[in-house]
Coordinates of C-alpha atoms in Angstrom, one line a residue:
Chain A
M1 CA -12.7 65.9 132.9
S2 CA -13.3 62.2 132.4
R3 CA -16.7 60.9 131.7
G4 CA -18.6 58.5 133.9
V5 CA -21.8 57.4 135.6
T6 CA -21.8 56.5 139.4
R7 CA -24.8 54.8 141.0
L8 CA -25.8 56.6 144.2
D9 CA -28.9 54.7 144.9
R10 CA -31.6 52.8 143.0
G11 CA -32.5 55.1 140.0
V12 CA -30.2 57.9 141.2
Y13 CA -26.9 58.5 139.3
A14 CA -24.1 61.0 139.5
L15 CA -22.8 62.0 136.1
A16 CA -19.4 63.4 135.1
G17 CA -18.2 65.0 132.0
V18 CA -21.5 65.8 130.3
T19 CA -22.5 69.3 129.2
V20 CA -25.4 71.0 127.5
A21 CA -24.0 72.6 124.4
G22 CA -27.1 74.5 123.3
A23 CA -30.8 74.7 123.9
A24 CA -33.6 76.1 121.8
A25 CA -37.4 76.4 121.9
V26 CA -40.2 77.3 119.5
G27 CA -43.7 78.2 120.6
G28 CA -47.2 79.1 119.5
A29 CA -48.8 82.5 119.4
K30 CA -50.3 82.3 122.9
E31 CA -46.9 81.2 124.3
G32 CA -45.3 84.0 122.3
A33 CA -47.6 86.5 124.0
G34 CA -46.7 85.1 127.5
P35 CA -44.0 86.4 129.8
L36 CA -41.3 84.2 128.2
G37 CA -42.5 85.0 124.7
P38 CA -39.6 87.3 123.5
R39 CA -37.1 84.6 124.5
F40 CA -38.3 81.9 122.2
D41 CA -36.1 81.2 119.2
L42 CA -39.2 81.1 117.0
T43 CA -42.9 81.6 117.5
I44 CA -45.5 80.5 115.0
E45 CA -48.6 82.6 114.4
D46 CA -50.8 80.0 112.7
D47 CA -51.8 76.9 114.7
L48 CA -51.5 74.8 111.6
H49 CA -48.0 76.2 110.8
G50 CA -48.5 75.7 107.1
T51 CA -49.5 72.1 107.4
T52 CA -52.9 70.5 107.0
S53 CA -53.4 69.1 110.6
F54 CA -52.5 70.0 114.1
E55 CA -50.6 66.8 114.5
A56 CA -48.4 67.6 111.4
A57 CA -48.0 71.1 112.9
E58 CA -46.6 69.7 116.1
A59 CA -44.2 67.5 114.1
S60 CA -43.0 70.6 112.3
L61 CA -42.5 72.4 115.6
A62 CA -40.5 69.5 116.9
L63 CA -38.3 69.5 113.8
Q64 CA -37.8 73.3 114.2
A65 CA -36.7 72.9 117.8
V66 CA -34.2 70.2 116.8
D67 CA -32.8 72.3 114.0
Q68 CA -32.6 75.5 116.2
S69 CA -30.7 73.6 118.9
L70 CA -28.3 72.2 116.2
K71 CA -27.8 75.7 114.9
K72 CA -27.1 77.1 118.4
S73 CA -24.7 74.2 119.2
G74 CA -22.9 74.8 115.8
L75 CA -23.6 71.2 114.7
A76 CA -25.1 69.6 111.6
R77 CA -27.8 67.0 111.7
D78 CA -25.3 64.2 110.7
A79 CA -23.0 65.1 113.6
V80 CA -25.6 63.9 116.1
D81 CA -25.6 60.3 117.3
A82 CA -29.0 60.2 118.7
V83 CA -32.2 62.1 119.3
L84 CA -34.1 61.1 122.5
G85 CA -37.5 62.6 122.8
G86 CA -41.3 62.3 122.9
D87 CA -44.6 64.0 122.8
L88 CA -48.2 63.4 124.0
L89 CA -49.8 62.1 120.8
N90 CA -50.6 58.5 120.1
Q91 CA -47.6 56.5 119.0
L92 CA -45.4 59.5 119.4
Y93 CA -46.7 61.1 116.2
S94 CA -44.7 64.3 116.2
T95 CA -41.4 62.8 117.5
N96 CA -41.5 60.0 114.9
F97 CA -42.7 62.2 112.0
S98 CA -40.1 64.9 112.7
A99 CA -37.5 62.1 112.8
R100 CA -38.6 61.1 109.4
Q101 CA -37.3 64.5 108.3
H102 CA -34.1 64.9 110.3
Q103 CA -32.9 61.3 109.9
I104 CA -31.0 61.2 113.2
P105 CA -31.1 57.9 115.0
L106 CA -34.0 58.0 117.3
Y107 CA -35.0 56.8 120.8
G108 CA -38.8 57.6 121.2
L109 CA -39.7 58.1 124.8
F110 CA -43.0 58.6 126.7
S111 CA -43.5 60.0 130.1
A112 CA -46.2 62.5 129.2
C113 CA -45.2 65.9 130.4
A114 CA -42.1 64.5 132.1
T115 CA -40.7 63.3 128.8
F116 CA -38.2 66.2 128.6
T117 CA -36.3 65.4 131.8
E118 CA -36.5 61.7 131.0
A119 CA -34.8 62.4 127.6
V120 CA -32.2 64.7 129.1
G121 CA -31.4 62.3 131.9
L122 CA -31.1 59.3 129.7
G123 CA -29.2 61.2 127.0
A124 CA -26.8 62.5 129.6
M125 CA -26.2 59.0 130.9
L126 CA -25.5 57.7 127.4
V127 CA -23.0 60.5 126.8
A128 CA -21.4 60.0 130.3
A129 CA -21.1 56.3 129.7
G130 CA -19.2 56.9 126.5
G131 CA -19.9 55.7 123.0
V132 CA -22.6 58.3 122.3
E133 CA -20.8 61.6 121.6
R134 CA -23.7 63.9 120.9
A135 CA -27.2 63.3 122.0
L136 CA -30.2 65.6 121.4
A137 CA -33.0 65.6 123.9
M138 CA -36.4 67.0 122.8
A139 CA -40.1 67.2 123.7
A140 CA -43.0 68.7 121.9
S141 CA -46.7 69.4 122.4
H142 CA -49.5 71.3 120.6
H143 CA -52.6 72.6 122.3
M144 CA -55.0 71.8 119.5
A145 CA -53.6 68.3 118.9
A146 CA -53.8 67.5 122.6
E147 CA -57.4 68.9 122.9
R148 CA -58.7 66.7 120.1
Q149 CA -56.9 63.6 121.5
F150 CA -57.6 64.0 125.2
R151 CA -60.5 66.4 125.5
Y152 CA -63.1 67.7 123.1
P153 CA -63.2 69.1 119.5
I154 CA -61.8 72.6 119.3
E155 CA -65.0 74.4 118.5
L156 CA -67.1 72.6 121.2
G157 CA -68.1 75.1 123.8
Y158 CA -67.4 74.0 127.4
Q159 CA -66.1 75.6 130.6
R160 CA -62.7 74.5 131.7
A161 CA -62.3 73.6 135.4
L162 CA -60.3 76.1 137.5
T163 CA -57.8 73.3 138.2
A164 CA -57.4 72.4 134.5
S165 CA -54.0 73.0 132.8
W166 CA -53.5 74.4 129.3
T167 CA -51.5 72.2 127.0
A168 CA -48.8 74.4 125.6
T169 CA -48.0 74.7 121.9
A170 CA -44.2 74.4 122.2
A171 CA -41.2 72.3 121.5
G172 CA -37.8 72.4 123.1
A173 CA -34.5 70.7 122.4
V174 CA -31.1 70.5 124.1
M175 CA -27.8 69.2 122.8
L176 CA -25.8 67.0 125.1
R177 CA -22.1 66.4 124.6
P178 CA -18.9 65.6 126.5
E179 CA -17.2 68.4 128.3
M180 CA -14.3 70.0 126.5
G181 CA -10.9 68.6 127.1
E182 CA -12.1 65.3 125.8
Q183 CA -12.5 65.5 122.1
A184 CA -15.2 63.6 120.4
S185 CA -13.5 60.4 119.2
D186 CA -14.6 60.8 115.6
N187 CA -14.1 64.6 115.6
L188 CA -17.4 65.2 113.7
G189 CA -18.5 68.8 113.6
A190 CA -17.0 71.7 115.4
D191 CA -16.9 71.2 119.2
R192 CA -17.1 74.6 120.8
A193 CA -15.5 75.7 123.9
V194 CA -17.9 75.6 126.9
E195 CA -16.8 78.7 128.8
G196 CA -19.7 79.3 131.2
G197 CA -21.2 76.0 130.1
V198 CA -23.8 73.9 131.8
R199 CA -23.0 70.5 133.2
V200 CA -25.4 67.7 133.9
T201 CA -24.4 66.4 137.3
A202 CA -27.1 64.0 138.5
V203 CA -30.1 62.2 137.3
T204 CA -33.0 60.5 139.2
T205 CA -35.4 58.2 137.3
G206 CA -38.9 58.5 138.6
R207 CA -41.2 55.8 139.9
V208 CA -44.9 55.6 139.0
I209 CA -46.8 57.0 141.9
D210 CA -50.6 57.0 142.2
F211 CA -52.4 58.6 145.2
G212 CA -55.8 58.0 143.7
G213 CA -56.3 61.3 141.8
H214 CA -59.1 60.7 139.2
D215 CA -59.7 64.0 137.6
P216 CA -57.9 64.7 134.3
M217 CA -59.0 68.3 134.7
D218 CA -56.8 68.4 137.9
M219 CA -53.5 67.0 137.0
G220 CA -51.6 69.0 139.6
T221 CA -53.2 66.9 142.3
A222 CA -52.4 63.7 140.5
M223 CA -48.7 64.6 139.8
A224 CA -47.6 66.3 143.0
P225 CA -47.0 63.1 144.9
A226 CA -44.7 61.8 142.1
A227 CA -42.7 65.1 142.2
A228 CA -42.4 64.8 146.0
D229 CA -41.2 61.2 145.7
T230 CA -38.5 61.9 143.1
L231 CA -37.4 65.1 145.0
E232 CA -37.0 63.1 148.2
R233 CA -35.1 60.3 146.5
H234 CA -32.8 62.7 144.7
R235 CA -32.2 64.8 147.9
S236 CA -31.4 61.8 150.1
A237 CA -29.2 60.0 147.6
T238 CA -27.2 63.1 146.7
G239 CA -27.0 64.2 150.3
R240 CA -28.2 67.7 149.5
E241 CA -30.6 70.1 151.1
W242 CA -33.1 72.4 149.4
G243 CA -30.8 75.4 150.2
D244 CA -28.0 73.8 148.1
Y245 CA -30.0 74.6 144.9
D246 CA -30.4 78.1 143.5
Q247 CA -33.6 76.9 141.8
I248 CA -35.8 73.8 142.0
L249 CA -37.9 73.8 138.9
T250 CA -40.9 71.5 138.7
G251 CA -42.7 70.9 135.4
D252 CA -46.4 71.5 135.0
L253 CA -47.7 71.1 138.5
G254 CA -49.2 74.6 138.0
V255 CA -50.7 76.7 140.7
V256 CA -52.6 73.9 142.6
G257 CA -50.0 71.2 142.3
S258 CA -47.2 73.5 143.5
R259 CA -49.2 74.4 146.6
I260 CA -49.8 70.7 147.3
L261 CA -46.1 69.9 146.7
V262 CA -45.0 72.3 149.4
D263 CA -47.1 70.4 151.8
L264 CA -45.7 67.1 150.7
V265 CA -42.0 67.7 150.8
R266 CA -39.8 67.7 153.9
D267 CA -38.9 71.2 155.1
G268 CA -41.6 72.8 152.9
D269 CA -41.0 76.4 153.9
R270 CA -37.4 76.3 152.7
F271 CA -38.4 74.4 149.6
R272 CA -40.9 77.1 148.7
D273 CA -38.2 79.7 148.7
R274 CA -36.3 77.8 146.0
H275 CA -39.2 76.4 144.0
E276 CA -40.7 77.6 140.8
D277 CA -42.9 75.7 138.3
C278 CA -42.7 75.7 134.5
G279 CA -46.5 75.6 134.2
R280 CA -46.8 78.8 136.2
M281 CA -44.1 80.6 134.2
L282 CA -45.2 80.0 130.6
Y283 CA -48.3 82.2 130.7
S284 CA -49.4 85.3 132.6
P285 CA -52.4 85.1 134.8
D286 CA -54.5 87.2 132.4
Q287 CA -54.1 84.6 129.7
D288 CA -57.0 82.6 131.2
V289 CA -55.1 79.3 131.4
H290 CA -56.4 78.6 135.0
N291 CA -53.9 76.1 136.6
G292 CA -51.1 77.0 134.2
G293 CA -49.3 75.5 131.2
S294 CA -48.7 71.8 130.7
G295 CA -47.7 69.4 127.9
A296 CA -44.4 67.8 127.0
G297 CA -43.2 71.0 125.3
C298 CA -43.9 73.2 128.3
A299 CA -41.0 72.1 130.6
A300 CA -38.7 71.7 127.6
A301 CA -39.4 75.3 126.4
V302 CA -39.1 76.8 129.9
F303 CA -35.8 75.1 130.4
A304 CA -34.5 76.2 127.1
V305 CA -35.5 79.8 127.2
W306 CA -35.5 80.6 130.9
A307 CA -33.4 78.2 133.0
Y308 CA -30.6 77.3 130.6
P309 CA -29.4 80.9 129.9
R310 CA -29.5 81.6 133.6
I311 CA -27.3 78.7 134.5
Q312 CA -25.0 79.5 131.6
S313 CA -24.6 83.1 132.9
G314 CA -23.9 81.9 136.4
E315 CA -27.0 83.6 137.8
L316 CA -28.2 80.2 138.9
R317 CA -25.3 77.9 139.9
R318 CA -27.2 74.7 140.6
V319 CA -30.6 73.9 139.3
L320 CA -32.7 70.8 140.0
M321 CA -35.3 70.2 137.3
V322 CA -38.2 67.8 138.0
A323 CA -40.7 67.5 135.2
T324 CA -43.9 65.7 136.1
G325 CA -46.1 63.6 133.8
A326 CA -49.7 62.3 134.2
L327 CA -49.7 58.8 132.6
F328 CA -53.4 58.4 131.9
S329 CA -55.0 57.9 128.5
P330 CA -58.6 58.5 127.5
T331 CA -59.1 54.7 127.7
S332 CA -57.7 54.4 131.2
Y333 CA -59.8 57.3 132.3
Q334 CA -63.0 56.0 130.8
Q335 CA -62.4 52.6 132.4
G336 CA -62.4 54.3 135.8
E337 CA -58.7 54.0 136.6
S338 CA -57.0 56.6 138.7
I339 CA -54.2 58.7 137.2
P340 CA -50.6 57.3 137.7
A341 CA -47.9 59.9 137.6
I342 CA -44.1 60.0 137.2
A343 CA -41.4 62.6 137.7
H344 CA -37.9 62.5 136.4
A345 CA -35.1 64.7 137.9
V346 CA -32.0 66.2 136.3
E347 CA -29.5 68.3 138.1
F348 CA -27.6 71.1 136.3
E349 CA -24.6 73.1 137.4
C350 CA -22.8 76.1 136.0
I351 CA -19.2 75.4 135.0
G352 CA -16.6 77.6 136.6
R353 CA -17.9 81.1 136.1
G354 CA -17.4 83.6 139.0
A355 CA -17.0 80.7 141.5
Chain B
M1 CA -46.5 45.8 147.0
P2 CA -49.8 47.3 145.9
E3 CA -51.8 45.3 143.3
A4 CA -52.3 46.6 139.8
G5 CA -55.3 49.0 139.8
N6 CA -55.0 49.5 143.6
P7 CA -52.1 52.0 143.7
T8 CA -52.1 53.2 147.3
D9 CA -54.3 52.1 150.2
K10 CA -57.7 53.8 150.7
A11 CA -56.6 55.6 153.9
T12 CA -53.6 57.2 152.1
Q13 CA -55.8 58.3 149.2
T14 CA -58.4 59.8 151.6
A15 CA -55.8 61.7 153.6
Y16 CA -54.2 63.0 150.4
E17 CA -57.5 64.0 148.9
K18 CA -58.2 66.0 152.0
L19 CA -54.8 67.7 151.8
A20 CA -55.2 68.5 148.1
A21 CA -58.7 69.8 148.5
R22 CA -57.4 72.6 150.6
H23 CA -55.4 74.0 147.7
R24 CA -58.0 73.9 145.0
P25 CA -59.8 77.1 144.0
T26 CA -63.6 76.9 144.1
A27 CA -65.7 77.8 141.1
P28 CA -67.4 81.2 141.4
A29 CA -71.0 79.8 141.6
W30 CA -72.9 83.1 141.7
G31 CA -70.9 84.6 138.9
N32 CA -71.4 81.5 136.8
L33 CA -75.2 81.4 137.5
W34 CA -75.6 85.0 136.5
R35 CA -73.7 84.6 133.3
A36 CA -75.5 81.4 132.4
F37 CA -78.8 83.3 133.0
V38 CA -77.7 86.2 130.7
I39 CA -76.5 83.9 127.8
G40 CA -79.4 81.4 128.2
G41 CA -81.9 84.2 128.4
L42 CA -80.5 85.9 125.3
I43 CA -80.7 82.7 123.3
C44 CA -84.2 82.0 124.5
T45 CA -85.3 85.6 123.6
A46 CA -83.9 85.1 120.2
G47 CA -85.9 81.8 119.9
Q48 CA -89.0 83.6 121.0
A49 CA -88.4 86.3 118.4
V50 CA -88.2 83.6 115.7
I51 CA -91.5 81.9 117.0
S52 CA -93.2 85.4 116.9
F53 CA -91.9 85.9 113.4
F54 CA -93.5 82.6 112.2
E55 CA -96.7 83.3 114.1
A56 CA -97.0 86.7 112.4
H57 CA -96.7 84.9 109.1
G58 CA -99.6 82.5 109.5
Y59 CA -98.3 79.8 111.8
T60 CA -100.1 78.7 115.0
P61 CA -98.0 78.3 118.2
T62 CA -97.9 74.6 117.6
T63 CA -96.9 74.7 113.9
A64 CA -94.3 77.5 114.6
A65 CA -92.2 75.2 116.7
P66 CA -90.6 72.9 114.1
P67 CA -89.4 75.8 111.8
T68 CA -88.1 77.6 114.9
V69 CA -86.0 74.6 115.9
V70 CA -84.6 74.5 112.4
V71 CA -83.7 78.2 112.5
M72 CA -82.1 77.9 115.9
I73 CA -80.0 74.8 115.0
G74 CA -79.0 76.7 111.8
L75 CA -77.9 79.7 113.9
G76 CA -76.0 77.5 116.4
S77 CA -74.2 75.7 113.6
L78 CA -73.3 79.0 111.9
F79 CA -71.9 80.4 115.2
T80 CA -69.9 77.2 115.6
G81 CA -68.6 77.4 112.1
M82 CA -67.6 81.1 112.6
G83 CA -65.7 80.0 115.8
W84 CA -67.9 82.1 118.1
Y85 CA -69.9 79.5 119.9
D86 CA -67.1 78.0 122.0
A87 CA -66.3 81.5 123.3
L88 CA -69.9 82.1 124.1
V89 CA -70.1 78.9 126.2
T90 CA -66.7 79.6 127.9
W91 CA -68.3 82.8 129.2
G92 CA -71.9 81.7 129.7
G93 CA -71.5 78.0 130.6
M94 CA -74.7 76.0 130.8
G95 CA -76.6 79.0 129.4
G96 CA -75.0 78.3 126.1
S97 CA -74.8 74.5 126.3
L98 CA -78.4 73.7 127.3
P99 CA -80.5 75.4 124.5
I100 CA -80.8 73.6 121.2
T101 CA -78.1 75.9 119.8
G102 CA -75.7 74.1 122.2
F103 CA -76.9 70.8 120.9
A104 CA -76.1 72.0 117.3
N105 CA -72.6 73.1 118.6
S106 CA -72.0 69.6 120.0
I107 CA -72.6 68.0 116.5
V108 CA -71.0 70.7 114.3
A109 CA -67.8 71.0 116.4
P110 CA -66.8 67.3 116.0
A111 CA -67.9 67.3 112.3
M112 CA -65.5 70.2 111.7
E113 CA -62.8 68.7 113.8
Y114 CA -62.7 65.3 112.2
K115 CA -62.9 66.6 108.6
R116 CA -59.2 65.8 108.3
E117 CA -59.8 62.1 108.9
G118 CA -62.0 62.0 105.8
P119 CA -65.8 62.1 105.2
V120 CA -66.4 58.4 106.2
M121 CA -64.2 57.5 109.2
G122 CA -63.8 61.2 110.2
V123 CA -67.0 63.3 109.9
G124 CA -69.3 60.3 109.4
A125 CA -68.0 58.2 112.3
K126 CA -67.2 60.9 114.8
M127 CA -69.9 63.6 114.3
F128 CA -71.9 62.2 117.2
T129 CA -69.1 61.5 119.7
V130 CA -70.4 64.3 121.9
A131 CA -74.1 64.3 121.1
G132 CA -74.4 60.5 120.6
P133 CA -75.1 59.7 124.3
V134 CA -77.7 62.5 124.4
I135 CA -79.5 61.2 121.4
A136 CA -79.3 57.5 122.6
Y137 CA -80.5 58.1 126.1
G138 CA -82.9 60.8 124.9
L139 CA -84.6 58.2 122.7
A140 CA -84.6 55.7 125.5
A141 CA -86.1 58.2 127.9
A142 CA -88.7 59.1 125.3
F143 CA -89.6 55.5 124.9
V144 CA -90.1 55.0 128.6
V145 CA -92.2 58.1 129.0
G146 CA -94.2 57.2 125.9
A147 CA -94.8 53.7 127.3
V148 CA -96.0 55.1 130.7
R149 CA -98.3 57.5 128.9
W150 CA -99.7 54.7 126.8
F151 CA -100.3 52.4 129.8
L152 CA -102.1 55.2 131.7
G153 CA -104.4 55.5 128.7
L154 CA -103.4 59.1 128.0
A155 CA -102.3 58.5 124.4
A156 CA -104.5 60.2 122.0

């Protein structure tokens, strides 16, 4: 199958010839104790993960996610053309410091918790356009590191709002490469057959949407309109209906944001049947996370351990993933600005199994 | 095209806020009040026990206050250091935050947190990130009240 990118509309592109060759995720102890815990490639028990700071621990998680996805794709570090990824920490701490270790050419991206689909979408477009043969998309977050940057010191006692999300300690990475039949031009590494593979078929780049949400303890409210906007743009440009997807997976809207989203999208009842949210899936209700999981690593990990294997097996034949990000900073919040949000969409399909 | 800083018009924001508000859970006010009462009450009972201890050892009710404050701040700091105080406030809310032990927690927690950024720019600079406003405006309020008292001729 030949590669290519076709413009469907402003910011919406159909892709040909790009597959996901492998996906991996690592998580923290709380994530490991959640419903998806047993599926993680690795879970860490210690929040510091053998380092001296939570930030360094997050970088180490990011590096492990990269290495695990390389292992599962059967590739070495030097066989990868580019890593695209990001995290929540200032100046992309963990992405940059993990790249200091892996030495793969790096595109650092920031869309807060939507970074994962931004990285996958952009990486898939690079591969589809040709030139880049193997691109690795990753995203990472660490609960403690996010707490100390965005909220309060760890040991400070305070009651979290019921609408507040819990930043996940997790990192996920996926390998993107051309579909078999077209060999990598330089033949680096061992390209595996992609029987039952996962194809990236369309990408929608989000716009920054702001409906005036002000509360960082309620990011579901701030992000739901961005998800609705991207979903509608993707749906109308690709000419699909909600029923055409086996699963529509939003990232990190949580309980509250998901309920709002159903009210915002066209044909909400049918949408609800197909919809699930990464933030609601990562933890069980008794883990006291209130609105659900969030953080750049949440959507990345849920895709890697839950969605990807299901698309691969053909259980889900077409999945639309829309990760959402709240683009505020402590500075913008303290200066009284509302919370702008963004959502990037990537559409995945199962390649010819049981069709 | 909306201006920077004015994302959507006021009417859209108001309508959206109304829609979103329907989906938000409400905090269990009575449960929170009861738990705050229990935790706050326990801390105050402990404080009273310390005062009684000092009074039994030769202090007057007035002179027993300063050493009691020292003991309670010490206990709040110890509980913070052991990693217990945040759990106590998560359960008991304002009942844990409001007493002087909560004030100790608000200083010890950042001091522990920013240890990694060093003793000067870490602990030294950031120890009062949470308690700083309380101290600043507490002093300002004390000044105003003290001034009023002085003008009314109530000062001793």
